[in-house]
Short mmCIF file of C-alpha atoms in Angstrom, two decimals:
data_model
loop_
_atom_site.label_atom_id
_atom_site.label_comp_id
_atom_site.label_asym_id
_atom_site.label_seq_id
_atom_site.Cartn_x
_atom_site.Cartn_y
_atom_site.Cartn_z
CA MET A 1 5.68 18.08 33.86
CA ASP A 2 8.44 20.68 33.62
CA THR A 3 8.57 22.13 30.09
CA THR A 4 12.08 23.49 30.64
CA SER A 5 13.38 20.03 31.52
CA LEU A 6 11.55 18.52 28.54
CA ILE A 7 13.10 21.02 26.16
CA SER A 8 16.53 20.27 27.58
CA SER A 9 16.07 16.51 27.12
CA ILE A 10 14.75 16.88 23.56
CA SER A 11 17.15 19.72 22.61
CA VAL A 12 16.43 23.23 21.37
CA PRO A 13 17.81 22.63 17.83
CA ARG A 14 15.53 19.62 17.33
CA LEU A 15 12.48 21.51 18.55
CA SER A 16 13.34 24.45 16.29
CA PHE A 17 12.14 22.37 13.30
CA TYR A 18 8.61 22.64 14.65
CA GLU A 19 8.78 26.41 14.70
CA THR A 20 10.56 26.83 11.37
CA PHE A 21 8.50 24.33 9.38
CA LEU A 22 5.18 24.09 11.23
CA GLY A 23 4.83 27.51 12.81
CA CYS A 24 4.67 26.30 16.41
CA ALA A 25 5.03 29.55 18.34
CA THR A 26 5.25 28.47 21.99
CA ASP A 27 7.38 25.91 23.78
CA GLN A 28 4.22 23.95 24.63
CA GLU A 29 3.20 23.79 20.97
CA LYS A 30 6.66 22.64 19.91
CA VAL A 31 6.80 19.92 22.57
CA GLY A 32 3.27 18.79 21.73
CA ALA A 33 4.01 18.58 18.01
CA TYR A 34 7.26 16.73 18.71
CA VAL A 35 5.49 14.13 20.86
CA ALA A 36 2.63 13.69 18.38
CA TYR A 37 4.84 13.12 15.34
CA GLN A 38 7.22 10.90 17.30
CA ASP A 39 4.26 8.79 18.38
CA LEU A 40 3.14 8.40 14.76
CA SER A 41 6.71 7.64 13.70
CA GLY A 42 6.71 4.63 16.01
CA ASP A 43 4.33 2.84 13.65
CA PHE A 44 7.00 2.81 10.94
CA PHE A 45 9.42 0.57 12.86
CA CYS A 46 7.28 -2.53 12.39
CA LEU A 47 7.11 -2.03 8.61
CA VAL A 48 10.83 -1.38 8.26
CA GLN A 49 11.69 -4.43 10.35
CA MET A 50 9.42 -6.64 8.25
CA ILE A 51 10.96 -5.34 5.02
CA GLU A 52 14.50 -5.88 6.33
CA VAL A 53 13.90 -9.49 7.33
CA ALA A 54 11.88 -10.34 4.22
CA LEU A 55 14.50 -8.90 1.86
CA ARG A 56 17.31 -10.70 3.66
CA ASN A 57 15.55 -14.06 3.58
CA ALA A 58 14.39 -13.73 -0.02
CA ILE A 59 17.84 -12.86 -1.39
CA ASN A 60 19.67 -15.35 0.82
CA ASN A 61 17.38 -18.23 -0.16
CA THR A 62 17.85 -17.53 -3.86
CA ILE A 63 21.64 -17.17 -3.80
CA LYS A 64 22.05 -20.11 -1.41
CA ALA A 65 20.16 -22.38 -3.80
CA ASN A 66 22.70 -21.61 -6.55
CA HIS A 67 25.96 -21.04 -4.65
CA GLY A 68 25.62 -22.86 -1.33
CA PRO A 69 25.08 -21.56 2.24
CA ALA A 70 28.51 -19.89 2.46
CA TRP A 71 28.02 -17.84 -0.70
CA TYR A 72 28.89 -14.66 1.23
CA ASP A 73 32.56 -15.69 1.03
CA SER A 74 32.67 -15.54 -2.78
CA ILE A 75 29.79 -13.52 -4.26
CA PRO A 76 30.13 -10.02 -2.70
CA GLN A 77 32.30 -7.88 -4.97
CA THR A 78 32.71 -4.43 -3.48
CA LYS A 79 35.14 -3.57 -0.69
CA LYS A 80 32.25 -2.25 1.40
CA SER A 81 30.24 -5.47 1.07
CA GLN A 82 33.27 -7.62 1.78
CA ASP A 83 34.01 -5.57 4.90
CA LEU A 84 30.41 -6.02 6.05
CA VAL A 85 30.82 -9.78 5.68
CA LEU A 86 34.01 -9.69 7.75
CA ASN A 87 32.23 -7.66 10.43
CA ALA A 88 29.30 -10.09 10.48
CA LYS A 89 31.64 -13.07 10.79
CA GLN A 90 33.50 -11.41 13.65
CA LYS A 91 30.23 -10.68 15.45
CA ALA A 92 29.12 -14.28 14.92
CA LEU A 93 32.41 -15.48 16.39
CA ASP A 94 32.16 -13.13 19.37
CA GLU A 95 28.53 -13.91 20.12
CA CYS A 96 28.19 -17.57 19.08
CA GLY A 97 31.69 -18.99 19.42
CA VAL A 98 33.90 -20.84 16.96
CA ARG A 99 31.09 -23.16 15.89
CA TYR A 100 28.94 -20.37 14.48
CA THR A 101 26.81 -21.30 11.49
CA ASP A 102 26.19 -19.70 8.11
CA ASP A 103 22.85 -18.49 9.42
CA ASP A 104 24.66 -16.78 12.30
CA VAL A 105 26.57 -14.73 9.72
CA ILE A 106 23.57 -14.09 7.47
CA CYS A 107 21.44 -12.61 10.26
CA ARG A 108 24.24 -10.20 11.20
CA LEU A 109 24.63 -8.66 7.76
CA THR A 110 23.21 -5.16 7.60
CA PHE A 111 20.16 -4.07 5.65
CA GLY A 112 22.42 -1.99 3.42
CA PHE A 113 24.34 -5.14 2.47
CA TRP A 114 21.17 -6.78 1.18
CA VAL A 115 20.03 -3.70 -0.72
CA TYR A 116 23.38 -3.50 -2.52
CA MET A 117 23.11 -7.15 -3.55
CA LEU A 118 20.65 -5.73 -6.10
CA ASP A 119 23.21 -3.25 -7.46
CA ALA A 120 24.92 -3.19 -10.86
CA PRO A 121 27.72 -5.80 -10.34
CA TYR A 122 25.17 -8.51 -9.65
CA ARG A 123 23.07 -7.55 -12.68
CA ASP A 124 26.01 -7.71 -15.10
CA THR A 125 25.74 -10.88 -17.20
CA GLN A 126 29.47 -10.70 -18.04
CA ARG A 127 30.64 -10.93 -14.44
CA PRO A 128 31.10 -14.14 -12.42
CA CYS A 129 29.05 -12.65 -9.59
CA TYR A 130 25.99 -12.30 -11.84
CA ILE A 131 23.03 -13.60 -9.86
CA TRP A 132 19.95 -11.82 -11.17
CA THR A 133 18.91 -14.12 -13.96
CA PRO A 134 15.25 -13.73 -14.97
CA GLU A 135 14.52 -16.96 -13.11
CA ASN A 136 16.19 -15.80 -9.90
CA LYS A 137 14.46 -12.44 -10.04
CA ALA A 138 11.05 -14.04 -10.55
CA LYS A 139 11.69 -16.48 -7.70
CA THR A 140 12.85 -13.78 -5.29
CA PHE A 141 10.32 -11.07 -6.19
CA PRO A 142 7.21 -12.79 -7.61
CA HIS A 143 5.01 -9.80 -6.75
CA ALA A 144 7.28 -7.07 -8.14
CA LYS A 145 5.06 -5.33 -10.66
CA ASN A 146 5.61 -1.95 -12.27
CA PRO A 147 2.97 0.35 -10.75
CA LEU A 148 2.70 2.34 -13.98
CA GLY A 149 2.51 -0.34 -16.63
CA GLY A 150 1.73 -3.49 -14.70
CA GLY A 151 4.74 -5.38 -16.08
CA ASP A 152 7.49 -6.89 -13.96
CA MET A 153 9.89 -4.49 -12.26
CA LYS A 154 13.50 -4.62 -13.43
CA VAL A 155 16.20 -5.41 -10.87
CA LYS A 156 17.51 -1.84 -11.26
CA ALA A 157 14.08 -0.55 -10.27
CA LEU A 158 14.07 -2.92 -7.29
CA PHE A 159 17.46 -1.57 -6.21
CA ASP A 160 16.16 2.00 -6.46
CA GLU A 161 13.06 1.11 -4.45
CA PHE A 162 14.87 -0.61 -1.60
CA HIS A 163 17.63 2.00 -1.58
CA LYS A 164 14.90 4.54 -0.79
CA VAL A 165 13.79 2.25 2.03
CA LEU A 166 17.39 2.17 3.28
CA LEU A 167 17.63 5.97 3.30
CA PHE A 168 14.28 6.22 5.08
CA ARG A 169 15.33 3.56 7.59
CA ASN A 170 18.48 5.50 8.44
CA ARG A 171 16.49 8.69 9.02
CA LEU A 172 14.01 6.82 11.20
CA PHE A 173 16.66 5.07 13.30
CA HIS A 174 18.58 8.33 13.75
CA HIS A 175 15.38 9.94 15.08
CA GLU A 176 15.14 12.50 12.29
CA PRO A 177 11.66 14.01 11.74
CA ILE A 178 10.34 11.84 8.91
CA TRP A 179 7.59 14.35 8.12
CA LYS A 180 10.19 17.04 7.34
CA LYS A 181 10.76 17.60 3.65
CA HIS A 182 11.45 20.63 1.51
CA HIS A 183 8.52 23.05 1.28
CA CYS A 184 6.78 21.55 4.33
CA LYS A 185 5.21 24.59 5.94
CA SER A 186 2.08 23.26 7.62
CA HIS A 187 0.71 20.41 9.69
CA SER A 188 -1.44 19.32 6.75
CA GLN A 189 1.66 18.90 4.58
CA ALA A 190 3.51 17.12 7.39
CA ILE A 191 0.62 14.68 7.79
CA ASN A 192 0.51 14.16 4.03
CA ASN A 193 4.25 13.41 4.04
CA MET A 194 3.76 10.82 6.79
CA LEU A 195 0.95 9.15 4.86
CA LYS A 196 3.03 9.04 1.68
CA GLU A 197 5.96 7.44 3.50
CA PHE A 198 3.71 4.85 5.14
CA ASN A 199 2.10 3.95 1.80
CA PHE A 200 5.54 3.72 0.21
CA LEU A 201 6.69 1.23 2.85
CA MET A 202 3.51 -0.81 2.51
CA ASN A 203 4.15 -1.07 -1.21
CA ALA A 204 7.81 -2.00 -0.69
CA LEU A 205 6.72 -4.73 1.73
CA SER A 206 4.25 -6.10 -0.82
CA ILE A 207 7.05 -6.32 -3.40
CA VAL A 208 9.26 -8.54 -1.27
CA SER A 209 6.51 -10.34 0.70
CA ASN A 210 2.88 -9.78 -0.17
CA GLU A 211 2.03 -12.24 2.60
CA LYS A 212 3.58 -9.95 5.21
CA LYS A 213 1.66 -6.99 3.82
CA GLU A 214 -1.55 -8.99 4.14
CA LEU A 215 -0.58 -9.86 7.72
CA ILE A 216 -0.09 -6.17 8.54
CA GLU A 217 -3.56 -5.49 7.16
CA PHE A 218 -5.06 -8.49 8.97
CA ILE A 219 -3.89 -7.31 12.40
CA GLY A 220 -5.03 -3.75 11.63
CA HIS A 221 -1.63 -2.08 11.93
CA ASP A 222 -2.23 0.06 8.86
CA ARG A 223 -5.78 0.93 9.89
CA ARG A 224 -4.66 2.13 13.31
CA PHE A 225 -2.01 4.33 11.71
CA TYR A 226 -4.43 5.87 9.22
CA GLU A 227 -6.94 6.57 11.99
CA ARG A 228 -4.36 8.48 14.01
CA CYS A 229 -2.35 10.15 11.25
CA THR A 230 -4.58 13.22 11.07
CA ILE A 231 -4.34 16.91 11.84
CA GLU A 232 -6.99 16.39 14.52
CA TYR A 233 -4.78 13.89 16.33
CA VAL A 234 -1.71 16.15 16.25
CA MET A 235 -3.65 19.22 17.36
CA GLY A 236 -5.28 17.17 20.10
CA ILE A 237 -1.89 16.24 21.54
CA ILE A 238 -0.72 19.85 21.35
CA GLY A 239 -3.91 20.96 23.09
CA ARG A 240 -3.45 18.46 25.91
CA ILE A 241 0.12 19.66 26.52
CA LYS A 242 -1.02 23.28 26.61
CA CYS A 243 -3.90 22.49 28.98
CA ARG A 244 -1.60 20.60 31.33
CA GLU A 245 0.78 23.55 31.44
CA LEU A 246 -2.11 25.90 32.24
CA LYS A 247 -3.27 23.67 35.11
CA VAL A 248 0.25 23.48 36.52
CA ALA A 249 0.65 27.24 36.23
CA GLY A 250 -2.72 27.80 37.88
#
C-alpha cells in the first residue's frame, strides 16, 4: 500500500482536516483517521435513504388522497418546486417513455422537494395550496411529538427538522467529513459529533415512520454503529495503517 498514491487519490486538502482538527501529525495517521471516519459514515446512508423514502411516501399519500395522483401539477407554488416537477417529468419521459405514470414522476422528485412541501406556503390557511390541516398533519406524522413537552410537533417544527436532514444529506453525499464541526479539536469530540448525528437521524426516522426505526433496531443496524463508533475503533484503524507502513518499510 503506497501512502503517496493514497494521499494523491484522497487529496491533500481533504486530509488536512485531520491535521487541523484532530491533530494527526503523520501521513499515516491522517490516512488512518480518514478511512476510519469514512467507514463509520457509511452507516448513515441507510438511515438517510429510509428517511427520504418514508417522507416522500407519507406526504404523497396524504396529498394524493385530497387532490388526486397528479397533484404535483397544481399544488407546488414556488418556481424551484415547479422546476423540480418539470425535471422529474422529463426524466420519467426519458426513462419510461410517453406512457409514464404518476408514480414514475413522484419517485423522481428530489428529497429537497418533499422537505419544502412542509414550508410556509403549504401551511398558510389563506392560500389555495394549503394542505397541512390538523387532520392531514396527524395522518402524515402520527408519531411527531415535541421532545421537550410531549405535545404534537407543529408543521413548522417538522420543516425545520427535515431541513436539517436535507443539509446533512447533502454533506454526506458530497463526501464532506460529517464529524467536522466548529470547535472540534479531538477524536473524542469527533466521535461525539458522529453519535449526535446518528441519534438525530434515528429520531427523524421515528417521526416519519416509527416502524422503520423499529426495523433498524430489529436488524441491529444501530447497535453495530454504536459498537464501532468509539475512539478505540478509530485509533485501532490508525494503528493498523501505521503498522502496515512499518512492515513495508522494513
